[in-house]
Amino acid sequence: MRRTRLTRILVRRWRWRRNPLRRHTDAVEAWIVLVAWALATIGGAVAGAVSAQATETALMRSRAERREVSAVLLETAPADLVDRTTGDICSRVRAQVRWTDRDGVVRTDGASVRAGTKSGATVPVWTDGHGRLVPEPMGPAEARARAILTGAGATVFGGLVILAAGRVVRLGIEHRATERWGEEWARVGPRWGRRTG
């Protein structure tokens, strides 16, 4: 078992060993593979870290720009709406609310409220810097989780792009080496005697 593993490792590393059959392009391909993996590891990690930081910063900025205000419900929210796609009873529904923004302007718009809430009840809503209703921002834990997932995705994607680029370069080198081999064989082959086929 151990001998088989050692043989596999040696076979995989044949491009690095000196032997008369190794072409210059074999060594170049080995270096391309090594560099591509190193760049994919480092570049993927950097892309992931930058992406995660940018996502977390954007989500925290969004949270800082939004403000929770109290609004008055202008109508009783329906209590027994059923979601047409899933058949589940909706826990939140849209209803008209009225609030006063930080400039003292009274505004009215539709907001997501708990189903069955009675008219005249005070409900919390979120507004942006212009007094418009916006969705509730993510909490710090949820924002961090989103940033981590985004960073992980960027790490994988960035690494795969670099590996794919390395593969394209290798294929180009292999293609050119095969063409040269064919040209050389066309010159040398007839000297070996009669052709078969």
CSV table of C-alpha atoms in Angstrom, one decimal:
chain,number,residue,atom,x,y,z
A,1,MET,CA,0.0,0.0,0.0
A,2,ARG,CA,2.7,2.4,1.0
A,3,ARG,CA,4.8,1.5,-2.1
A,4,THR,CA,1.8,2.3,-4.3
A,5,ARG,CA,1.3,5.7,-2.8
A,6,LEU,CA,5.0,6.5,-3.2
A,7,THR,CA,4.8,5.4,-6.9
A,8,ARG,CA,1.8,7.7,-7.4
A,9,ILE,CA,3.7,10.7,-5.9
A,10,LEU,CA,6.7,10.0,-8.1
A,11,VAL,CA,4.6,9.7,-11.2
A,12,ARG,CA,2.9,13.0,-10.5
A,13,ARG,CA,6.2,14.8,-10.0
A,14,TRP,CA,7.8,13.5,-13.1
A,15,ARG,CA,8.0,17.0,-14.6
A,16,TRP,CA,10.3,18.1,-11.9
A,17,ARG,CA,12.8,15.2,-12.2
A,18,ARG,CA,15.7,15.2,-14.7
A,19,ASN,CA,15.3,12.7,-17.4
A,20,PRO,CA,16.1,12.5,-21.2
A,21,LEU,CA,12.4,12.4,-22.2
A,22,ARG,CA,11.4,15.5,-20.3
A,23,ARG,CA,10.8,18.4,-22.6
A,24,HIS,CA,11.3,22.1,-21.7
A,25,THR,CA,7.5,22.6,-22.0
A,26,ASP,CA,7.0,19.9,-19.3
A,27,ALA,CA,9.0,22.0,-16.8
A,28,VAL,CA,7.2,25.1,-17.9
A,29,GLU,CA,3.8,23.4,-17.3
A,30,ALA,CA,5.0,22.3,-13.9
A,31,TRP,CA,5.9,25.8,-13.0
A,32,ILE,CA,2.5,27.1,-14.3
A,33,VAL,CA,0.6,24.6,-12.1
A,34,LEU,CA,2.7,25.6,-9.1
A,35,VAL,CA,2.2,29.3,-9.6
A,36,ALA,CA,-1.5,28.9,-10.4
A,37,TRP,CA,-2.1,27.0,-7.2
A,38,ALA,CA,-0.1,29.5,-5.2
A,39,LEU,CA,-1.9,32.5,-6.8
A,40,ALA,CA,-5.3,30.8,-6.4
A,41,THR,CA,-4.6,30.2,-2.7
A,42,ILE,CA,-3.3,33.7,-2.0
A,43,GLY,CA,-5.5,35.6,-4.4
A,44,GLY,CA,-8.6,33.7,-3.4
A,45,ALA,CA,-7.9,34.5,0.3
A,46,VAL,CA,-7.3,38.2,-0.5
A,47,ALA,CA,-10.4,38.4,-2.6
A,48,GLY,CA,-12.5,36.8,0.1
A,49,ALA,CA,-11.1,39.1,2.9
A,50,VAL,CA,-11.7,42.2,0.8
A,51,SER,CA,-15.1,41.1,-0.2
A,52,ALA,CA,-16.1,40.2,3.3
A,53,GLN,CA,-14.8,43.5,4.7
A,54,ALA,CA,-16.6,45.5,2.0
A,55,THR,CA,-19.9,43.7,2.5
A,56,GLU,CA,-19.7,44.2,6.3
A,57,THR,CA,-18.9,47.9,5.9
A,58,ALA,CA,-21.8,48.4,3.5
A,59,LEU,CA,-24.2,46.6,5.7
A,60,MET,CA,-23.1,48.6,8.8
A,61,ARG,CA,-23.3,51.9,6.8
A,62,SER,CA,-26.8,50.9,5.7
A,63,ARG,CA,-27.8,50.3,9.4
A,64,ALA,CA,-26.3,53.6,10.5
A,65,GLU,CA,-28.3,55.5,7.8
A,66,ARG,CA,-31.6,54.0,8.7
A,67,ARG,CA,-33.7,55.2,11.7
A,68,GLU,CA,-36.5,53.5,13.5
A,69,VAL,CA,-39.6,55.6,14.0
A,70,SER,CA,-43.1,55.0,15.5
A,71,ALA,CA,-45.9,55.0,13.0
A,72,VAL,CA,-49.7,54.9,13.5
A,73,LEU,CA,-51.6,52.1,11.7
A,74,LEU,CA,-54.4,53.7,9.6
A,75,GLU,CA,-56.3,50.4,8.9
A,76,THR,CA,-56.7,47.1,10.6
A,77,ALA,CA,-54.2,44.7,9.1
A,78,PRO,CA,-55.8,41.5,7.7
A,79,ALA,CA,-55.4,38.5,10.0
A,80,ASP,CA,-55.9,35.5,7.8
A,81,LEU,CA,-54.2,36.1,4.5
A,82,VAL,CA,-52.8,32.9,3.0
A,83,ASP,CA,-49.7,32.9,0.8
A,84,ARG,CA,-50.7,31.6,-2.6
A,85,THR,CA,-47.5,29.9,-3.4
A,86,THR,CA,-47.0,28.0,-0.1
A,87,GLY,CA,-50.5,27.9,1.4
A,88,ASP,CA,-49.1,29.2,4.7
A,89,ILE,CA,-50.8,31.9,6.8
A,90,CYS,CA,-48.9,35.2,6.5
A,91,SER,CA,-47.5,36.5,9.8
A,92,ARG,CA,-46.8,40.0,8.2
A,93,VAL,CA,-48.9,41.9,5.8
A,94,ARG,CA,-48.8,45.4,4.2
A,95,ALA,CA,-51.0,48.1,5.6
A,96,GLN,CA,-51.1,51.9,5.5
A,97,VAL,CA,-49.2,53.8,8.2
A,98,ARG,CA,-48.6,57.4,9.0
A,99,TRP,CA,-45.5,58.9,10.7
A,100,THR,CA,-43.6,62.1,11.1
A,101,ASP,CA,-40.1,62.3,9.7
A,102,ARG,CA,-37.2,64.1,11.3
A,103,ASP,CA,-38.0,67.3,9.4
A,104,GLY,CA,-41.6,67.4,10.9
A,105,VAL,CA,-43.3,66.3,7.6
A,106,VAL,CA,-46.2,63.9,8.1
A,107,ARG,CA,-45.9,61.0,5.7
A,108,THR,CA,-48.2,58.1,4.7
A,109,ASP,CA,-47.1,54.8,3.0
A,110,GLY,CA,-47.6,51.1,3.1
A,111,ALA,CA,-45.5,49.1,5.6
A,112,SER,CA,-45.0,45.5,6.6
A,113,VAL,CA,-46.9,45.0,9.9
A,114,ARG,CA,-47.9,42.0,12.0
A,115,ALA,CA,-51.1,40.4,10.7
A,116,GLY,CA,-54.2,41.3,12.7
A,117,THR,CA,-52.9,44.5,14.2
A,118,LYS,CA,-55.8,46.9,14.9
A,119,SER,CA,-56.2,50.4,13.4
A,120,GLY,CA,-54.7,53.1,15.5
A,121,ALA,CA,-51.9,50.9,17.0
A,122,THR,CA,-48.4,52.2,17.1
A,123,VAL,CA,-46.0,50.1,15.0
A,124,PRO,CA,-42.2,50.5,14.4
A,125,VAL,CA,-41.0,51.3,10.9
A,126,TRP,CA,-37.6,52.1,9.4
A,127,THR,CA,-36.8,55.2,7.3
A,128,ASP,CA,-33.8,56.4,5.3
A,129,GLY,CA,-32.2,59.8,5.4
A,130,HIS,CA,-34.9,61.2,3.2
A,131,GLY,CA,-37.8,60.0,5.4
A,132,ARG,CA,-38.9,57.2,3.0
A,133,LEU,CA,-39.8,53.8,4.4
A,134,VAL,CA,-37.1,51.1,4.0
A,135,PRO,CA,-36.8,47.5,5.2
A,136,GLU,CA,-35.4,46.9,8.6
A,137,PRO,CA,-31.6,46.6,8.4
A,138,MET,CA,-29.7,43.5,9.4
A,139,GLY,CA,-28.5,43.1,12.9
A,140,PRO,CA,-24.7,42.9,13.6
A,141,ALA,CA,-24.7,39.1,13.8
A,142,GLU,CA,-26.7,38.7,10.6
A,143,ALA,CA,-24.5,41.2,8.8
A,144,ARG,CA,-21.4,39.4,9.9
A,145,ALA,CA,-22.8,36.1,8.8
A,146,ARG,CA,-23.7,37.6,5.4
A,147,ALA,CA,-20.2,39.1,5.1
A,148,ILE,CA,-18.6,35.7,5.9
A,149,LEU,CA,-20.7,33.9,3.3
A,150,THR,CA,-19.9,36.6,0.7
A,151,GLY,CA,-16.2,36.3,1.5
A,152,ALA,CA,-16.2,32.5,1.3
A,153,GLY,CA,-17.9,32.7,-2.1
A,154,ALA,CA,-15.4,35.3,-3.3
A,155,THR,CA,-12.6,33.1,-2.1
A,156,VAL,CA,-13.8,30.1,-4.0
A,157,PHE,CA,-14.7,32.1,-7.1
A,158,GLY,CA,-11.4,34.0,-7.2
A,159,GLY,CA,-9.4,30.8,-6.7
A,160,LEU,CA,-11.3,29.0,-9.5
A,161,VAL,CA,-10.9,31.9,-11.9
A,162,ILE,CA,-7.1,31.8,-11.3
A,163,LEU,CA,-6.9,28.0,-11.7
A,164,ALA,CA,-9.0,28.2,-14.9
A,165,ALA,CA,-6.6,30.9,-16.3
A,166,GLY,CA,-3.7,28.6,-15.4
A,167,ARG,CA,-5.4,25.7,-17.2
A,168,VAL,CA,-6.0,27.8,-20.3
A,169,VAL,CA,-2.3,28.8,-20.4
A,170,ARG,CA,-1.3,25.1,-19.9
A,171,LEU,CA,-3.6,24.0,-22.7
A,172,GLY,CA,-2.0,26.5,-25.0
A,173,ILE,CA,1.5,25.3,-24.2
A,174,GLU,CA,0.4,21.7,-24.6
A,175,HIS,CA,-1.2,22.5,-28.0
A,176,ARG,CA,1.9,24.2,-29.3
A,177,ALA,CA,4.2,21.4,-28.0
A,178,THR,CA,2.0,18.8,-29.8
A,179,GLU,CA,2.1,20.8,-33.0
A,180,ARG,CA,5.9,21.0,-32.8
A,181,TRP,CA,6.1,17.3,-32.0
A,182,GLY,CA,3.9,16.6,-35.1
A,183,GLU,CA,6.1,18.8,-37.3
A,184,GLU,CA,9.3,17.1,-36.1
A,185,TRP,CA,7.7,13.6,-36.6
A,186,ALA,CA,6.8,14.6,-40.1
A,187,ARG,CA,10.5,15.3,-40.8
A,188,VAL,CA,12.0,12.4,-38.9
A,189,GLY,CA,9.3,9.7,-39.5
A,190,PRO,CA,10.1,9.0,-43.2
A,191,ARG,CA,13.8,8.2,-42.3
A,192,TRP,CA,12.7,5.2,-40.3
A,193,GLY,CA,11.6,3.3,-43.3
A,194,ARG,CA,8.3,2.5,-44.8
A,195,ARG,CA,5.1,3.9,-43.3
A,196,THR,CA,2.3,1.6,-42.3
A,197,GLY,CA,-1.3,2.3,-42.8
